[in-house]
């Protein structure tokens, strides 16, 4: 997904592969029982009734005899956590306390990477800010939180999907961000703010409730905002524009919360919008996503 994902050098990769023990890695997700020289458990990749998932410590390998999925520790983590190869290595490095030596990047790669990282950091800040506005300000509670509660959303679901609220004052968010040292360049770059012709910067989502859009691994790439008053002139939904980190066609709303259920059930339900995803999730149907950027 990233053009310049930082590389992990070869010796670190080998160190991680040697440290990662398949029984230990799989046990974080599957209850295993000893079976001869191997271990057995219920397959996490299909709806398994009889333990079909075999784990071999000698071969440092796992495999399901029903659906065929499995692999090395890295392969298992890629499949189970829906991670790329380098991200699966990072996951295991963290688990085993191995320091990752990233390959030296070129100046161009570093610039592009730090730009994307700055955008993710800003989105993370905005996520928390929108949540605080909704839960900790009188307007946020009266307008934003009550909107979600009226839709019947439980508090745990509101927290889980990290819903928020952007106040009405046109540039309250942009001003707070800049006061905290976030650069206008990234505010405009992520689409959180819009630069007007007179040079002033306004909030894209002012007066709206906020739906953050997560990547498969849980990073925030975009936001959707829904208007609360009936106003014929304003669009019901406003979404982040395409950016360095956000390409609409690459992202499905809800995928971060749905990935486990999609793997288990082996299918996924496409619905129309943010509210449908959240409603179904609350009803216990979790293998559900929406194409992001729709209303
Ligand atoms: Zn299986």
mmCIF file with all atom_site columns, N, CA and C in Angstrom, residues 171 175 178 184 188 193-202:
data_model
loop_
_atom_site.group_PDB
_atom_site.id
_atom_site.type_symbol
_atom_site.label_atom_id
_atom_site.label_alt_id
_atom_site.label_comp_id
_atom_site.label_asym_id
_atom_site.label_entity_id
_atom_site.label_seq_id
_atom_site.pdbx_PDB_ins_code
_atom_site.Cartn_x
_atom_site.Cartn_y
_atom_site.Cartn_z
_atom_site.occupancy
_atom_site.B_iso_or_equiv
_atom_site.pdbx_formal_charge
_atom_site.auth_seq_id
_atom_site.auth_comp_id
_atom_site.auth_asym_id
_atom_site.auth_atom_id
_atom_site.pdbx_PDB_model_num
ATOM 1  N N  . UNK A 1 171 ? -13.530 27.168 12.134 1.00 0.00 ? 171 UNK A N  1
ATOM 2  C CA . UNK A 1 171 ? -12.092 26.851 12.097 1.00 0.00 ? 171 UNK A CA 1
ATOM 3  C C  . UNK A 1 171 ? -11.565 26.450 13.477 1.00 0.00 ? 171 UNK A C  1
ATOM 4  N N  . UNK A 1 175 ? -7.580  25.787 14.125 1.00 0.00 ? 175 UNK A N  1
ATOM 5  C CA . UNK A 1 175 ? -6.856  26.668 15.051 1.00 0.00 ? 175 UNK A CA 1
ATOM 6  C C  . UNK A 1 175 ? -6.240  25.869 16.195 1.00 0.00 ? 175 UNK A C  1
ATOM 7  N N  . UNK A 1 178 ? -3.150  24.009 14.893 1.00 0.00 ? 178 UNK A N  1
ATOM 8  C CA . UNK A 1 178 ? -1.989  24.875 14.662 1.00 0.00 ? 178 UNK A CA 1
ATOM 9  C C  . UNK A 1 178 ? -1.402  25.376 15.975 1.00 0.00 ? 178 UNK A C  1
ATOM 10 N N  . UNK A 1 184 ? -0.015  23.747 8.829  1.00 0.00 ? 184 UNK A N  1
ATOM 11 C CA . UNK A 1 184 ? -1.097  23.996 7.871  1.00 0.00 ? 184 UNK A CA 1
ATOM 12 C C  . UNK A 1 184 ? -0.965  23.086 6.652  1.00 0.00 ? 184 UNK A C  1
ATOM 13 N N  . UNK A 1 188 ? -4.072  20.814 5.407  1.00 0.00 ? 188 UNK A N  1
ATOM 14 C CA . UNK A 1 188 ? -4.662  20.906 4.063  1.00 0.00 ? 188 UNK A CA 1
ATOM 15 C C  . UNK A 1 188 ? -4.402  19.598 3.299  1.00 0.00 ? 188 UNK A C  1
ATOM 16 N N  . UNK A 1 193 ? -8.545  20.305 6.738  1.00 0.00 ? 193 UNK A N  1
ATOM 17 C CA . UNK A 1 193 ? -8.830  21.737 6.578  1.00 0.00 ? 193 UNK A CA 1
ATOM 18 C C  . UNK A 1 193 ? -8.861  22.078 5.096  1.00 0.00 ? 193 UNK A C  1
ATOM 19 N N  . UNK A 1 194 ? -9.523  23.172 4.813  1.00 0.00 ? 194 UNK A N  1
ATOM 20 C CA . UNK A 1 194 ? -9.600  23.671 3.438  1.00 0.00 ? 194 UNK A CA 1
ATOM 21 C C  . UNK A 1 194 ? -9.012  25.073 3.423  1.00 0.00 ? 194 UNK A C  1
ATOM 22 N N  . UNK A 1 195 ? -8.104  25.314 2.482  1.00 0.00 ? 195 UNK A N  1
ATOM 23 C CA . UNK A 1 195 ? -7.534  26.658 2.382  1.00 0.00 ? 195 UNK A CA 1
ATOM 24 C C  . UNK A 1 195 ? -8.369  27.464 1.394  1.00 0.00 ? 195 UNK A C  1
ATOM 25 N N  . UNK A 1 196 ? -8.862  28.591 1.834  1.00 0.00 ? 196 UNK A N  1
ATOM 26 C CA . UNK A 1 196 ? -9.691  29.421 0.963  1.00 0.00 ? 196 UNK A CA 1
ATOM 27 C C  . UNK A 1 196 ? -8.828  30.408 0.188  1.00 0.00 ? 196 UNK A C  1
ATOM 28 N N  . UNK A 1 197 ? -9.461  31.030 -0.807 1.00 0.00 ? 197 UNK A N  1
ATOM 29 C CA . UNK A 1 197 ? -8.695  31.925 -1.673 1.00 0.00 ? 197 UNK A CA 1
ATOM 30 C C  . UNK A 1 197 ? -8.079  33.096 -0.931 1.00 0.00 ? 197 UNK A C  1
ATOM 31 N N  . UNK A 1 198 ? -8.752  33.544 0.121  1.00 0.00 ? 198 UNK A N  1
ATOM 32 C CA . UNK A 1 198 ? -8.203  34.673 0.885  1.00 0.00 ? 198 UNK A CA 1
ATOM 33 C C  . UNK A 1 198 ? -7.085  34.230 1.840  1.00 0.00 ? 198 UNK A C  1
ATOM 34 N N  . UNK A 1 199 ? -6.711  32.947 1.788  1.00 0.00 ? 199 UNK A N  1
ATOM 35 C CA . UNK A 1 199 ? -5.601  32.472 2.604  1.00 0.00 ? 199 UNK A CA 1
ATOM 36 C C  . UNK A 1 199 ? -6.032  31.902 3.941  1.00 0.00 ? 199 UNK A C  1
ATOM 37 N N  . UNK A 1 200 ? -7.277  32.090 4.317  1.00 0.00 ? 200 UNK A N  1
ATOM 38 C CA . UNK A 1 200 ? -7.715  31.565 5.613  1.00 0.00 ? 200 UNK A CA 1
ATOM 39 C C  . UNK A 1 200 ? -7.951  30.057 5.492  1.00 0.00 ? 200 UNK A C  1
ATOM 40 N N  . UNK A 1 201 ? -7.878  29.410 6.647  1.00 0.00 ? 201 UNK A N  1
ATOM 41 C CA . UNK A 1 201 ? -8.016  27.954 6.685  1.00 0.00 ? 201 UNK A CA 1
ATOM 42 C C  . UNK A 1 201 ? -9.257  27.609 7.504  1.00 0.00 ? 201 UNK A C  1
ATOM 43 N N  . UNK A 1 202 ? -10.152 26.813 6.918  1.00 0.00 ? 202 UNK A N  1
ATOM 44 C CA . UNK A 1 202 ? -11.376 26.427 7.644  1.00 0.00 ? 202 UNK A CA 1
ATOM 45 C C  . UNK A 1 202 ? -11.452 24.903 7.769  1.00 0.00 ? 202 UNK A C  1
#
